[in-house]
Coordinates of C-alpha atoms in Angstrom, one line a residue:
X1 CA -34.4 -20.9 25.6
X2 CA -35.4 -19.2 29.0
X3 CA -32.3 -16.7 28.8
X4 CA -33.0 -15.5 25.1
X5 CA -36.4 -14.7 26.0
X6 CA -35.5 -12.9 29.5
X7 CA -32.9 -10.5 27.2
X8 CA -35.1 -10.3 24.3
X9 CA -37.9 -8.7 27.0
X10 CA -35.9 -6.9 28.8
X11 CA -34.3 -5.0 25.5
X12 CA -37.6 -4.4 24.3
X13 CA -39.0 -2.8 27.1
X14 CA -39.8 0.5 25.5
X15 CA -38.2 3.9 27.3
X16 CA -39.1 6.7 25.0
X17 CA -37.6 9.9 26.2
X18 CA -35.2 11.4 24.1
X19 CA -32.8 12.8 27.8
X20 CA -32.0 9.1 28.1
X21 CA -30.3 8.8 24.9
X22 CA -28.7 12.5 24.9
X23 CA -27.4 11.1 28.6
X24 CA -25.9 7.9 27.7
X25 CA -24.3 9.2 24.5
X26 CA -22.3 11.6 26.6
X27 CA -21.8 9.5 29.4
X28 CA -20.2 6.5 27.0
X29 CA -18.4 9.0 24.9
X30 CA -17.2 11.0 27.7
X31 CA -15.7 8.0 29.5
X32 CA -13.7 6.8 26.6
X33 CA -12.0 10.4 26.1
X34 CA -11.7 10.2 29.8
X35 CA -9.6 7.2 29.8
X36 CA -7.9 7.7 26.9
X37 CA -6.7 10.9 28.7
X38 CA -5.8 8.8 31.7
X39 CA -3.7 6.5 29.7
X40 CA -1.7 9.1 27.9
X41 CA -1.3 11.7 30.5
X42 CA 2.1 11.1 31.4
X43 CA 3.2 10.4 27.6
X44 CA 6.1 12.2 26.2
X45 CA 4.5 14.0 23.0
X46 CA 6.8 16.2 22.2
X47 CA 9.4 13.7 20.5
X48 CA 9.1 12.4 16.7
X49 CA 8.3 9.0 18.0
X50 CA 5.9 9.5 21.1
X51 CA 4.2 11.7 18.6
X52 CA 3.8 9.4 15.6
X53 CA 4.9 6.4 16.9
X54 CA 3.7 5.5 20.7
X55 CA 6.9 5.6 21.7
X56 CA 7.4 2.3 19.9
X57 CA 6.0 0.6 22.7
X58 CA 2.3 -0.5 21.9
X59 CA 1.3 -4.3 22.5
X60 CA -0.4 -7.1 20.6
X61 CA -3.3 -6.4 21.5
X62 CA -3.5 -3.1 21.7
X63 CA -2.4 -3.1 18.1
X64 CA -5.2 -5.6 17.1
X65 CA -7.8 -3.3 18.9
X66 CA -6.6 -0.6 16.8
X67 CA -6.6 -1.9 13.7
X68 CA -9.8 -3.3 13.7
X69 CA -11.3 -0.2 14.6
X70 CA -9.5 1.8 12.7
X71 CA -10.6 -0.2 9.7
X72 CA -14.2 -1.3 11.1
X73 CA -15.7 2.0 10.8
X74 CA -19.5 3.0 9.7
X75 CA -18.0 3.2 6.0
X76 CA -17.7 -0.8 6.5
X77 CA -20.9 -1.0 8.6
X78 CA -23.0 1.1 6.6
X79 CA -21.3 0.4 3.6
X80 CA -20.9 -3.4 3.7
X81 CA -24.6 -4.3 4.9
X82 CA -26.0 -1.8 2.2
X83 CA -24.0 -4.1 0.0
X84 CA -25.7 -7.4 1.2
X85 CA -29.2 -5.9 1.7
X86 CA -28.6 -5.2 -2.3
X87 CA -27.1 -8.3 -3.5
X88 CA -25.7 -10.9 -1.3
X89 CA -23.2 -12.2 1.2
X90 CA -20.8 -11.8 -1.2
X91 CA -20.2 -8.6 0.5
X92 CA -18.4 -10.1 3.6
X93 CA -15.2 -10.8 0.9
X94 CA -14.1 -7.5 2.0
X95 CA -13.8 -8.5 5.3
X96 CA -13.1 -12.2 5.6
X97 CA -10.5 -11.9 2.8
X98 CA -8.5 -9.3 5.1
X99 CA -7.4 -12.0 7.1
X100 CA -5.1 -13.4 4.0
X101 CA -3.6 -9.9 3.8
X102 CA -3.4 -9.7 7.5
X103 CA -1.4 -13.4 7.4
X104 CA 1.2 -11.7 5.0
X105 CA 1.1 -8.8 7.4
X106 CA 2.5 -10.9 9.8
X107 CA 4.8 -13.3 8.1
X108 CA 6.1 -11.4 5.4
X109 CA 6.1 -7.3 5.2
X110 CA 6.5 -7.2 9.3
X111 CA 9.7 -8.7 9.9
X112 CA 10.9 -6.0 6.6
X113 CA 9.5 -3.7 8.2
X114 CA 10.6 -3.7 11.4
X115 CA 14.2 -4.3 10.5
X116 CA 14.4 -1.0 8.6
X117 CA 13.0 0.6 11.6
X118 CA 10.7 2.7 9.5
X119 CA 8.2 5.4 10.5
X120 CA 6.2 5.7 6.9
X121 CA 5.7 3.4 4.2
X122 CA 7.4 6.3 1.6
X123 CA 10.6 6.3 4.2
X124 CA 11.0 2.7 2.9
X125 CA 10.8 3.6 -0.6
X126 CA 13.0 6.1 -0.2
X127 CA 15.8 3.6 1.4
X128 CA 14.8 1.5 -1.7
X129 CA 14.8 4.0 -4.8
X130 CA 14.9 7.7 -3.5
X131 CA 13.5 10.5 -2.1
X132 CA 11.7 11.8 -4.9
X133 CA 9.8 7.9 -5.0
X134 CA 9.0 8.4 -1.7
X135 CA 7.4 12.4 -1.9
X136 CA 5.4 10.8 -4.7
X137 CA 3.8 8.1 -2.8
X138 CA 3.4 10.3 0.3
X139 CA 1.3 12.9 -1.7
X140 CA -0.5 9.9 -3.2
X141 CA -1.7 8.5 0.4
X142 CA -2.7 12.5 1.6
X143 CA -4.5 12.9 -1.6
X144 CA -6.7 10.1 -1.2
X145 CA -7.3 10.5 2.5
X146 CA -8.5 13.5 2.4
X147 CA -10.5 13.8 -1.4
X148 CA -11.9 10.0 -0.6
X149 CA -11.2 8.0 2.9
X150 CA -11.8 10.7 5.7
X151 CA -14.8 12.0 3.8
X152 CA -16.2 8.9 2.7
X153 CA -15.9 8.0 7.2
X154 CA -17.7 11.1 7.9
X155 CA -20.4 10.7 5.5
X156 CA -21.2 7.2 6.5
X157 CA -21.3 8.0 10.4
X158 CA -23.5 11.1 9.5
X159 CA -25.7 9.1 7.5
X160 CA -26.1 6.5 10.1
X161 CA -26.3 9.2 13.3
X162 CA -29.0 11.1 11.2
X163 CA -31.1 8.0 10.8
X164 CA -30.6 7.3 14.4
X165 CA -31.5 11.0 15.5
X166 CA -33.5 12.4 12.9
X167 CA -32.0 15.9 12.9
X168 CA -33.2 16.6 9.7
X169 CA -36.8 16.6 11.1
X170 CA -36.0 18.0 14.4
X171 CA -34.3 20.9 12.3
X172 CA -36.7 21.3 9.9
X173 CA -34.4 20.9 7.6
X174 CA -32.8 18.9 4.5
X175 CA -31.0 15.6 4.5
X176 CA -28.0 16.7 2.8
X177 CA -28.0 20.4 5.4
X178 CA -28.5 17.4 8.5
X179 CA -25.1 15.7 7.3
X180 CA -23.2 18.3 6.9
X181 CA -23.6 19.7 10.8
X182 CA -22.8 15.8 11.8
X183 CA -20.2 15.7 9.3
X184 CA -18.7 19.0 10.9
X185 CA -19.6 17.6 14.3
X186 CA -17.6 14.4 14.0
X187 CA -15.0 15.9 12.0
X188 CA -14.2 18.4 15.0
X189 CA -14.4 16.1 17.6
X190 CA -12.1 13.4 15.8
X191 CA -9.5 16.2 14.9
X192 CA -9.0 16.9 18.7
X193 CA -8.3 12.9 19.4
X194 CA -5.7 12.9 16.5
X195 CA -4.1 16.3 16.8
X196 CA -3.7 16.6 20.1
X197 CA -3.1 13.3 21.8
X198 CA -1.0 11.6 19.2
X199 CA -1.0 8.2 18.0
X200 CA -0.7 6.9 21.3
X201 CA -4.3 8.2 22.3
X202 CA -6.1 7.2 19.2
X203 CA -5.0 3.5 20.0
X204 CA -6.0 3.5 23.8
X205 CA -9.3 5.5 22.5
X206 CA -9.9 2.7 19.5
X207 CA -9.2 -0.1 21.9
X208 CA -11.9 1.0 24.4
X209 CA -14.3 1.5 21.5
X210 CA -13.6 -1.6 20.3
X211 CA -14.9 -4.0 23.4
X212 CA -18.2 -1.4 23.3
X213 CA -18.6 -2.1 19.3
X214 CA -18.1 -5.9 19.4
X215 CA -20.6 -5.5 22.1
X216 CA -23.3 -3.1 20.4
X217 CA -22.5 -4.8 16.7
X218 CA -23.3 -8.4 17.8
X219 CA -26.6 -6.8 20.2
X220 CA -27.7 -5.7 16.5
X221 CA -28.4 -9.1 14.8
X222 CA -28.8 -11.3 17.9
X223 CA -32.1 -8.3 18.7
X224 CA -33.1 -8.5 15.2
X225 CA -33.3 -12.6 15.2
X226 CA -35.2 -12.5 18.6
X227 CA -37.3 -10.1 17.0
X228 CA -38.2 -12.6 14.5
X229 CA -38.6 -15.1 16.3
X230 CA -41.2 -13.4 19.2
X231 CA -38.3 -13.6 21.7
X232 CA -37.1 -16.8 20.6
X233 CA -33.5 -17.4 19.5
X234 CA -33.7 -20.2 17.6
X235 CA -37.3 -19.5 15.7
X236 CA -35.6 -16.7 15.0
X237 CA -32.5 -18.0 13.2
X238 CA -35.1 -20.6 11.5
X239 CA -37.8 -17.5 10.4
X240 CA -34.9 -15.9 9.2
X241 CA -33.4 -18.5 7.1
X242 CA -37.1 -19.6 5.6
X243 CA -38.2 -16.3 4.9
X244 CA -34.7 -15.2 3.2
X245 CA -34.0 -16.1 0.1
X246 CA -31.3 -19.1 -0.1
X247 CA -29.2 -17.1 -3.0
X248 CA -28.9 -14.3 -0.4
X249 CA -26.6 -16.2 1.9
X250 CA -24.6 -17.2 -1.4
X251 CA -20.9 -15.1 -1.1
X252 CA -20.0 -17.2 -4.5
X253 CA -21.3 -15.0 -6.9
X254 CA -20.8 -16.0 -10.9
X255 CA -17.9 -14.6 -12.7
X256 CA -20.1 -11.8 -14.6
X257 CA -21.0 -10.3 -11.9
X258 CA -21.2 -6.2 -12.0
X259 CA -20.6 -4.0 -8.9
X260 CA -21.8 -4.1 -6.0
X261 CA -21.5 -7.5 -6.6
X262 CA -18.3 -9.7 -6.0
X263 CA -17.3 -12.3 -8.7
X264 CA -15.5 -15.2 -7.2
X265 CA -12.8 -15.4 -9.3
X266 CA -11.9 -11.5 -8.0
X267 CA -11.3 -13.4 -4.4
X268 CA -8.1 -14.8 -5.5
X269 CA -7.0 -11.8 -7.7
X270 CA -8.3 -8.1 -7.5
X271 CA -9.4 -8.1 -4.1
X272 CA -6.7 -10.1 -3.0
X273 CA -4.4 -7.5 -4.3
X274 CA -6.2 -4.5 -3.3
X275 CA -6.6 -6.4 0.8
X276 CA -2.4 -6.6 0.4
X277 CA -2.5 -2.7 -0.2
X278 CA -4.8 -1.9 2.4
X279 CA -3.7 -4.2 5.2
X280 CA 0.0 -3.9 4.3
X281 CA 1.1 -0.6 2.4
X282 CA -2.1 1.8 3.9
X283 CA 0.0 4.6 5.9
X284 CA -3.1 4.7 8.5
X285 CA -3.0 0.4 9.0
X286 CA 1.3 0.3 8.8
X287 CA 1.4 2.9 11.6
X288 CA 0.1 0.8 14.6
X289 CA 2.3 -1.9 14.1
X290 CA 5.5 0.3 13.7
X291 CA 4.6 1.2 17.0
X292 CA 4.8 -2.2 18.6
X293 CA 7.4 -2.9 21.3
X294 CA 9.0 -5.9 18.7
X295 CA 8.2 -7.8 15.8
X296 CA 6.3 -10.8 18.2
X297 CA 3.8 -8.1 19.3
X298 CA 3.2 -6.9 16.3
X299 CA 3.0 -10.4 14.6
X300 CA 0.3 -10.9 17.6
X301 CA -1.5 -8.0 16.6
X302 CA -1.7 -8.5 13.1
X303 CA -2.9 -12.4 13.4
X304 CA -5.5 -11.2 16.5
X305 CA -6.7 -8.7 13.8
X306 CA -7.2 -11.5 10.9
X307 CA -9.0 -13.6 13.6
X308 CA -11.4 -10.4 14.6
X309 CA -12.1 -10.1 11.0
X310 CA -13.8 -13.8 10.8
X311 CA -16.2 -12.1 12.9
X312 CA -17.1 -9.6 10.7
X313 CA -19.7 -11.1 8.4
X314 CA -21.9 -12.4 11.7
X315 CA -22.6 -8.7 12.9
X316 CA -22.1 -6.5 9.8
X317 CA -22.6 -8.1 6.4
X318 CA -25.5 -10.3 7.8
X319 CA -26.9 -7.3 8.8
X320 CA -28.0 -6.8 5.3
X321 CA -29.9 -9.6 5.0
X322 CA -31.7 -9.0 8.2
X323 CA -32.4 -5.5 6.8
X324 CA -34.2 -7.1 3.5
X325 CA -36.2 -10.0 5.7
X326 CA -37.4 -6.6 7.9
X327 CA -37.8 -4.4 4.8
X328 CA -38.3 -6.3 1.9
X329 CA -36.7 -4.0 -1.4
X330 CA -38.7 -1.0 0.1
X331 CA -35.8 1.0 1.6
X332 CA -35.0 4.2 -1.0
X333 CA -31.0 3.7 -0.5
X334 CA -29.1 0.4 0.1
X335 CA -27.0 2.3 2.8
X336 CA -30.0 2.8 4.6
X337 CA -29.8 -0.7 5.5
X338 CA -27.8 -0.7 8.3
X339 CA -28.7 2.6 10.2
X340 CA -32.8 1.7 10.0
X341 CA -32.0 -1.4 10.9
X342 CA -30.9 -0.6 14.4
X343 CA -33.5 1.9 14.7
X344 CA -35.8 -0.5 14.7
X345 CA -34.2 -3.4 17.2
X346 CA -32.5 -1.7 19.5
X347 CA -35.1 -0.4 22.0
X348 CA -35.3 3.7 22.4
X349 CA -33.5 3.6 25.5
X350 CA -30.3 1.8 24.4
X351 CA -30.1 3.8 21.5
X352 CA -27.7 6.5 23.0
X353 CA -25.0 3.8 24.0
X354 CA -25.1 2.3 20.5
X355 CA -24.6 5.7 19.1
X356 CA -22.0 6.6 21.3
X357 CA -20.4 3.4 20.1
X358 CA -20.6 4.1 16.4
X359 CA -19.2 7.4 16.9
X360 CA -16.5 5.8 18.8
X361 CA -16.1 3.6 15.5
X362 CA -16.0 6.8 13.5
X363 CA -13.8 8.8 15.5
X364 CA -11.4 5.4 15.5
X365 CA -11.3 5.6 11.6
X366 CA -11.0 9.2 11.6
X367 CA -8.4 10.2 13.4
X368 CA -6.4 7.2 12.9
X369 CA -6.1 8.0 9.0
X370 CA -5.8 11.8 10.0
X371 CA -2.7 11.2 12.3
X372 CA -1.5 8.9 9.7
X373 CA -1.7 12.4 7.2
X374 CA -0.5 14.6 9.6
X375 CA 3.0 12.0 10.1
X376 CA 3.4 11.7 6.2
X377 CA 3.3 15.7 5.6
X378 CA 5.4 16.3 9.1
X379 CA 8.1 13.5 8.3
X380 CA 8.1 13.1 4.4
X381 CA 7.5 16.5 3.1
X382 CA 8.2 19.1 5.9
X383 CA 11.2 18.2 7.5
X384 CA 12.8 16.9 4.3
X385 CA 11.5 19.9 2.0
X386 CA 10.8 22.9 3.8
X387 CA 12.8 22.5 7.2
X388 CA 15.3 19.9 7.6
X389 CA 16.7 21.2 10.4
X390 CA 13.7 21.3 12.2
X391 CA 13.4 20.2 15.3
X392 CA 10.8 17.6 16.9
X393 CA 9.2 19.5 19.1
X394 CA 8.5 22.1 16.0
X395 CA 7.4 18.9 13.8
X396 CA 5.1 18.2 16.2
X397 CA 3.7 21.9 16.4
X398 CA 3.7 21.9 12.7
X399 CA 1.8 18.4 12.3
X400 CA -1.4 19.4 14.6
X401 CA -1.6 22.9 12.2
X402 CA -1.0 20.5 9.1
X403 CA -4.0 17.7 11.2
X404 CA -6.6 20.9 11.4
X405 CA -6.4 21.9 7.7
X406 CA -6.8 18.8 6.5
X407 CA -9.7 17.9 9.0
X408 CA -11.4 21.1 7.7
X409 CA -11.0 20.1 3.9
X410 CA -12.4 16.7 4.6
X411 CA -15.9 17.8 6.7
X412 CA -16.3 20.0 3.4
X413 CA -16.0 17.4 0.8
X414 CA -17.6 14.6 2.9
X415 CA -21.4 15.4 2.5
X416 CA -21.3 15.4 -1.3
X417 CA -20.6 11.7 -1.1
X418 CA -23.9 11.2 -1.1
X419 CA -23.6 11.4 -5.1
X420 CA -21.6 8.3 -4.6
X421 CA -23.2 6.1 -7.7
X422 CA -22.9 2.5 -6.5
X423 CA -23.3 2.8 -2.6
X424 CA -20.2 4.5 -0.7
X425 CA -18.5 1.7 -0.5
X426 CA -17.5 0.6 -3.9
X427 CA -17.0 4.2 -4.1
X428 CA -14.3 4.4 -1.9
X429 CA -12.6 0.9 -3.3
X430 CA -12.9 2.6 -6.8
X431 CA -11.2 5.5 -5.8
X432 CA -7.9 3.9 -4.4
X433 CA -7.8 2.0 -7.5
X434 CA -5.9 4.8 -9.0
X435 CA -2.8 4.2 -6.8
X436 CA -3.0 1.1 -4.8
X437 CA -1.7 -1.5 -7.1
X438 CA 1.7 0.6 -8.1
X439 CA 2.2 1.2 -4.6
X440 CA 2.0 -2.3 -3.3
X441 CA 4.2 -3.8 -6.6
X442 CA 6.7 -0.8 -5.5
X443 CA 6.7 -2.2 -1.8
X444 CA 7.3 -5.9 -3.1
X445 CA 9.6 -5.3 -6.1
X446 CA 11.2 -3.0 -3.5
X447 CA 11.6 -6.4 -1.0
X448 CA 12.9 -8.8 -3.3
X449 CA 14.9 -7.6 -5.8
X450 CA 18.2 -5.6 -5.7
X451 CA 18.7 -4.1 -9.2
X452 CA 15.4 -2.3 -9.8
X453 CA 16.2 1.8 -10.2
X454 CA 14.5 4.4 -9.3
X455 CA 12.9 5.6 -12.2
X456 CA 10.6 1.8 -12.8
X457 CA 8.3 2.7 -9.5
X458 CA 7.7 6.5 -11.8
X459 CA 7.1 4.8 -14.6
X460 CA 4.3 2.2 -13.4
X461 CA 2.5 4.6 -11.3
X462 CA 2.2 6.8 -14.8
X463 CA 1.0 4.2 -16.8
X464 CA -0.9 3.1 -14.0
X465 CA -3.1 5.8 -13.7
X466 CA -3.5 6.2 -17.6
X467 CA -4.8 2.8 -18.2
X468 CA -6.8 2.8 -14.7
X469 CA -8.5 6.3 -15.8
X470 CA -9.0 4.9 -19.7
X471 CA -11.2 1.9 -17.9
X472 CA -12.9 4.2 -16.9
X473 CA -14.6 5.6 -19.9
X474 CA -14.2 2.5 -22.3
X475 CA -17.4 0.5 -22.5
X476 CA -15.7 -2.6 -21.1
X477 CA -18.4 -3.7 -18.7
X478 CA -16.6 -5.9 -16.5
X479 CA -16.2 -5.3 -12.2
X480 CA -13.0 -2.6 -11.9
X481 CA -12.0 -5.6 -9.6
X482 CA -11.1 -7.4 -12.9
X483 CA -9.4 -4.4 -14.1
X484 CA -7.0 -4.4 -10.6
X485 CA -6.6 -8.4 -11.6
X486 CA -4.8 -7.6 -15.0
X487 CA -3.2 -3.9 -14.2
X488 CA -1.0 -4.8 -10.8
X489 CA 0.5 -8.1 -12.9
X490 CA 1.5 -5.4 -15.3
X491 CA 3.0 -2.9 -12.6
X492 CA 5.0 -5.4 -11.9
X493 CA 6.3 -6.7 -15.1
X494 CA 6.7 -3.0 -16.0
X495 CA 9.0 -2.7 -12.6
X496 CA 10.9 -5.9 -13.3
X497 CA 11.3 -5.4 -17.3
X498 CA 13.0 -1.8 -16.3
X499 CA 15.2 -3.4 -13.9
X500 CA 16.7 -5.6 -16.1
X501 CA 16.8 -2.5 -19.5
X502 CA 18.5 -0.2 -17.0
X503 CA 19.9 -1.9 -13.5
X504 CA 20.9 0.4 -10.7
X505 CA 24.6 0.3 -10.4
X506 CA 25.0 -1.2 -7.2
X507 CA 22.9 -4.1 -5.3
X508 CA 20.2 -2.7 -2.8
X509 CA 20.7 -4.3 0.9
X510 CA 18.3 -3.7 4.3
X511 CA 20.5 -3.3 7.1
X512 CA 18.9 -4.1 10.7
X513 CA 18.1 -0.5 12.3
X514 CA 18.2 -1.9 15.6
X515 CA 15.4 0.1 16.3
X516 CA 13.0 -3.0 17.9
X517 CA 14.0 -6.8 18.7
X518 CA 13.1 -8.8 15.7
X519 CA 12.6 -12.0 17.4
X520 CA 9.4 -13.8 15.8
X521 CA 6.5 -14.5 17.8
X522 CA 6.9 -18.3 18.3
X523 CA 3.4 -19.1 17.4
X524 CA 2.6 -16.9 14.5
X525 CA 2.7 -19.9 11.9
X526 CA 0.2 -22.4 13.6
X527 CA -2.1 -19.2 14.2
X528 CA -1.9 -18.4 10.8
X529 CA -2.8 -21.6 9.7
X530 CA -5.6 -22.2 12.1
X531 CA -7.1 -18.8 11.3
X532 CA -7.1 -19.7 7.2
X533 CA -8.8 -23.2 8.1
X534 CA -11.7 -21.1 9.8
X535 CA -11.6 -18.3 6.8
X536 CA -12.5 -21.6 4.4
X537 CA -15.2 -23.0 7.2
X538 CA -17.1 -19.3 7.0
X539 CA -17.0 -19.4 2.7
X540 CA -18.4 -22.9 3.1
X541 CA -21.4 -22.0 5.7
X542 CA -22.0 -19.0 3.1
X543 CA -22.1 -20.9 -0.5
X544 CA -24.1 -23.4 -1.7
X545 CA -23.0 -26.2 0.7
X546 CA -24.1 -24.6 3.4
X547 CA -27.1 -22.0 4.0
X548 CA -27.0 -20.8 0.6
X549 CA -28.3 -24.6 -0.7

C-alpha cells in the first residue's frame, strides 16, 4: 500500500538531536495548559460546586474524554502491555470488560445518582445509613489514593519517561534516584492542574490530551507493524502474526491460571465485580459524571467511554505482544515492554510529542484522583468534622492546602513501587482488594433495599478486610481474583442477613434533589447493546476462533 509505505518513511526518517525533543515536549505540553487556562478563565472557583463539580455543567463528551483519560494512564499503558508481553492477551480483560461496568454506569447507578444530587459517593452513604458510614468510606478512598493509586501513576509515567530520556545515564546516576526526580517532577506539575484550576480544568486538560493520546497510542503499533513489515502494512500484520506465538493472542486463559494471568471464569465474577467498583463507586471516575449538565449527558459520556474502551486492547495490550516479537523474553522487567517499545518505533524526532502525550496521560490520572482527594477531605471530613460552618470560599482555600499534602506524600511513596512483586499492575488491583468489594455491596444494598441499618455496611467492611488480609498469608494458591469472586457474594449476604436480624425502624426513600434534569438519554439502550455485541466480536478475534487458533 503506497500510503503505508510514504508514512512508514517519512516517520523513520531519523532526526537525532536531543533540542527537537526538549522543544516539542514543551511546545505540546505548554499548549494544553494554555488552553485549558483559556477554557477555565472565566470559571467561577470559588463556590462548592464550580470547585468540585464544573458547575454541574460538563457534556457528554467532555465527560467521556475525561474518563478515559483519567483511567487510561501509563499505569494501564505500562502496566497492561508488561502484562501481555508476559503472558497473553488476556491482559486486555481489564479494559474491554470496563465497558460492562460502564453499561451499568449508564443504566443503573446514573439515574440514582443523579436524583440524589450527590457530590461524593460517601454523601450517598450517608443519606443511606449515616454519617459515620460515610467518614469511613471516605478515609477508605484517601487511603488508597494516596498509599497505592497516585503513587502507583507516578511510578509508571517515571518509569516510562526514564526509558524514553535516559536520565539515569545523563545523570550519572541510579534508576531508582532517576524516578524519584520524574516522580517529583510529575507530581508537582500535576498538583498545580488539580489544586488550582479545579475539576473543571482537569476535564478540559484530559480531553485535549486525549485526541493527542488516541493519536500517539495507535502511531505506536501501526510504526511497530510497518516496521515489521519493511514499510509494509500488511506484511507487517502477517510477520507479526507468524512470528508470534498463536497462544499469545489467546485472552481465554484456563481456570488455573496464577497472576498476571486472567482465568476466564474471573471475567464473569471477580473482575466483573472489581470493574463495577472502579467504573461506578471510584470517587475519581463518579466525579465527572456528577458534573454533567443532566443524566442524558452523562448517560452519553459513560456509553462513549465503554465504546473508547473497545479500543483499548488495539494500541495498549497488543502492544505487549509487539514488544515480545521485537524482544523476544530478553527484556529484564515486563513493564519495560511498553516504554522500550516506543523507543524503538517512534523515530528520535517524534519522540518529544509522544512524551508530552504520555505525560498528558499521567497528569490526566493524577490530578483527576487528586481533586477527587482533595473533594472527599474538603466536603466529607472538614466541613462536617472540623468546620461546619465553613464557608465555600474557605473549603476551597482549605482543599488546595489539603491537594498539596497529599501530592507531597504520594511523589515520596511512589518510587518504592518498583518492589511491586507481580508487575505494578496487579499490584495496584491487589491493593483495592481490601475495600472495593464492601464498598460497591454498600452502594447496591444501599439502592435496593429499604430496611438495611447502619451498622451491616461496618460490619462487612470488618470482616472484609480480615478474611481479605488472611488470603493473604494462607497457602491457597489460587488468583486473588477468585478470592473477590467468593468474598463480595458474602458482603452482601452479610449486609442482607443483618437487615433482616436487626431492620432499621423506618423504610429508606431517595427523594429527587432537583439538582439536574433526569430525563434519559433516548438512545442509551440500543448503544448499550450495540457496544456489548462488539465487546463479544473483540473476545472472539482474541480466542481460539480467531487469531489465537
Amino acid at each position: 500500500m503506497v500510503w503505508t509505505n510514504l508514512v512508514f518513511y517519512c516517520f523513520r526518517k531519523e532526526r537525532r538531536d536531543p533540542l527537537i525533543i526538549v522543544l516539542s515536549f514543551i511546545a505540546f505540553t505548554g499548549l494544553v495548559a494554555l488552553l485549558s487556562w483559556y477554557k477555565t478563565r472565566e470559571d467561577n472557583l470559588s463556590t462548592k460546586e464550580g470547585y468540585f463539580l464544573a458547575g454541574r455543567g460538563l457534556s457528554g463528551l467532555v465527560i467521556a474524554g475525561s474518563l478515559e483519560m483519567t483511567n487510561l494512564s501509563t499505569e494501564q499503558l505500562v502496566g497492561q502491555a508488561g502484562q501481555s508481553y508476559s503472558t497473553n492477551m488476556g491482559a486486555m480483560s481489564w479494559s474491554v470488560g470496563a465497558s460492562m461496568a460502564l453499561l451499568a454506569l449508564a443504566l443503573i447507578f446514573l439515574p440514582k445518582y443523579l436524583k440524589a444530587g450527590i457530590t461524593t459517593i460517601p454523601e450517598f452513604l450517608e443519606m443511606r445509613f449515616d454519617r459515620t458510614t460515610k467518614q469511613i468510606i471516605s478515609f477508605l478512598f484517601l487511603l488508597g489514593y494516596m498509599l497505592t493509586y497516585l503513587p502507583t501513576v507516578l511510578y509508571s509515567g517515571a518509569l516510562a519517561f526514564n526509558q524514553i530520556f535516559h536520565l539515569d545515564q545523563v545523570l550519572g546516576i541510579t534508576t531508582f534516584q532517576a524516578i524519584a526526580l520524574l516522580c517529583a517532577g510529575i507530581g508537582i506539575v500535576g498538583s498545580i492542574y488539580a489544586v488550582f484550576g479545579g475539576l473543571k480544568a482537569v476535564a478540559v486538560s484530559d480531553t485535549i490530551n486525549g485526541v493527542g493520546l488516541l493519536i500517539g497510542g495507535l502511531l505506536v503499533p501501526i510504526l511497530a507493524i510497518c516496521i515489521l513489515g519493511n514499510g509494509n502494512f500488511i506484511a507487517g500484520i502477517r510477520d507479526f502474526i507468524t512470528n508470534v506465538p498463536s497462544d499469545k493472542f489467546n485472552s481465554i486463559n484456563p481456570a488455573n491460571s496464577l497472576p498476571p494471568m486472567i482465568p476466564w471464569p474471573v471475567l464473569f465474577l471477580g473482575m466483573l465485580f472489581n470493574n463495577l467498583f472502579y467504573w461506578c463507586t471510584n470517587q475519581s471516575i463518579i466525579q465527572r459524571t456528577l458534573a454533567a449538565k443532566n443524566l442524558g449527558q452523562a448517560q452519553r459520556g459513560a456509553v462513549f467511554t465503554a465504546f473508547l474502551k473497545l479500543l483499548d486492547p488495539f494500541f495498549i495490550t497488543i502492544c505487549g505482544l509487539l514488544a515480545f516479537r521485537f524482544f523476544g523474553d530478553k527484556l529484564p522487567q515486563s513493564d519495560l515492554a511498553y516504554p522500550t517499545l516506543i523507543t524503538t518505533v517512534i523515530p528520535t524526532w517524534l519522540l518529544g510529542l509522544m512524551a508530552a502525550v504520555l505525560f498528558g496521560a499521567i497528569l490526566s490520572s493524577f490530578n483527576s484522583a487528586l481533586n477527587s482527594c482533595v473533594t472527599l477531605y474538603t466536603l466529607d471530613f472538614h466541613r462536617a468534622i472540623i468546620n461546619k460552618t465553613a464557608s465555600d470560599e474557605y473549603l476551597v482555600k482549605i482543599g488546595k492546602r489539603v491537594g498539596t499534602g497529599l501530592a507531597i506524600v504520594s511523589i515520596c511513596v511512589a518510587p518504592f513501587v518498583i518492589n511491586a512483586p507481580s508487575g505494578l499492575y496487579d499490584f495496584l488491583q491487589e491493593c483495592f482488594g481490601f475495600y472495593s468489594m464492601p464498598i460497591l455491596a454498600t452502594v447496591l444494598v444501599g439502592f435496593y433495599t429499604k430496611r438495611v441499618p447502619a451498622i451491616a455496611p461496618k460490619v462487612t467492611l470488618v470482616t472484609h478486610v480480615v478474611l481479605y488480609s488472611i488470603s493473604k498469608f494462607l497457602p491457597l494458591h489460587v488468583h486473588y481474583l477468585y478470592v473477590l469472586s467468593v468474598l463480595f457474594p458474602i458482603d452482601l449476604l452479610l449486609m442482607l442477613v443483618i437487615g433482616k436480624l436487626k431492620p432499621r425502624e423506618t423504610d429508606f426513600e431517595l427523594e429527587d434533589s432537583k439538582a439536574v434534569d433526569l430525563t434519559p438519554w433516548k438512545h442509551v439502550k440500543p448503544a448499550a447493546a450495540l457496544c456489548f455485541v462488539l465487546m463479544l466480536c473483540i473476545y472472539a478475534l482474541f480466542s481460539p476462533l480467531g487469531l489465537a487458533r
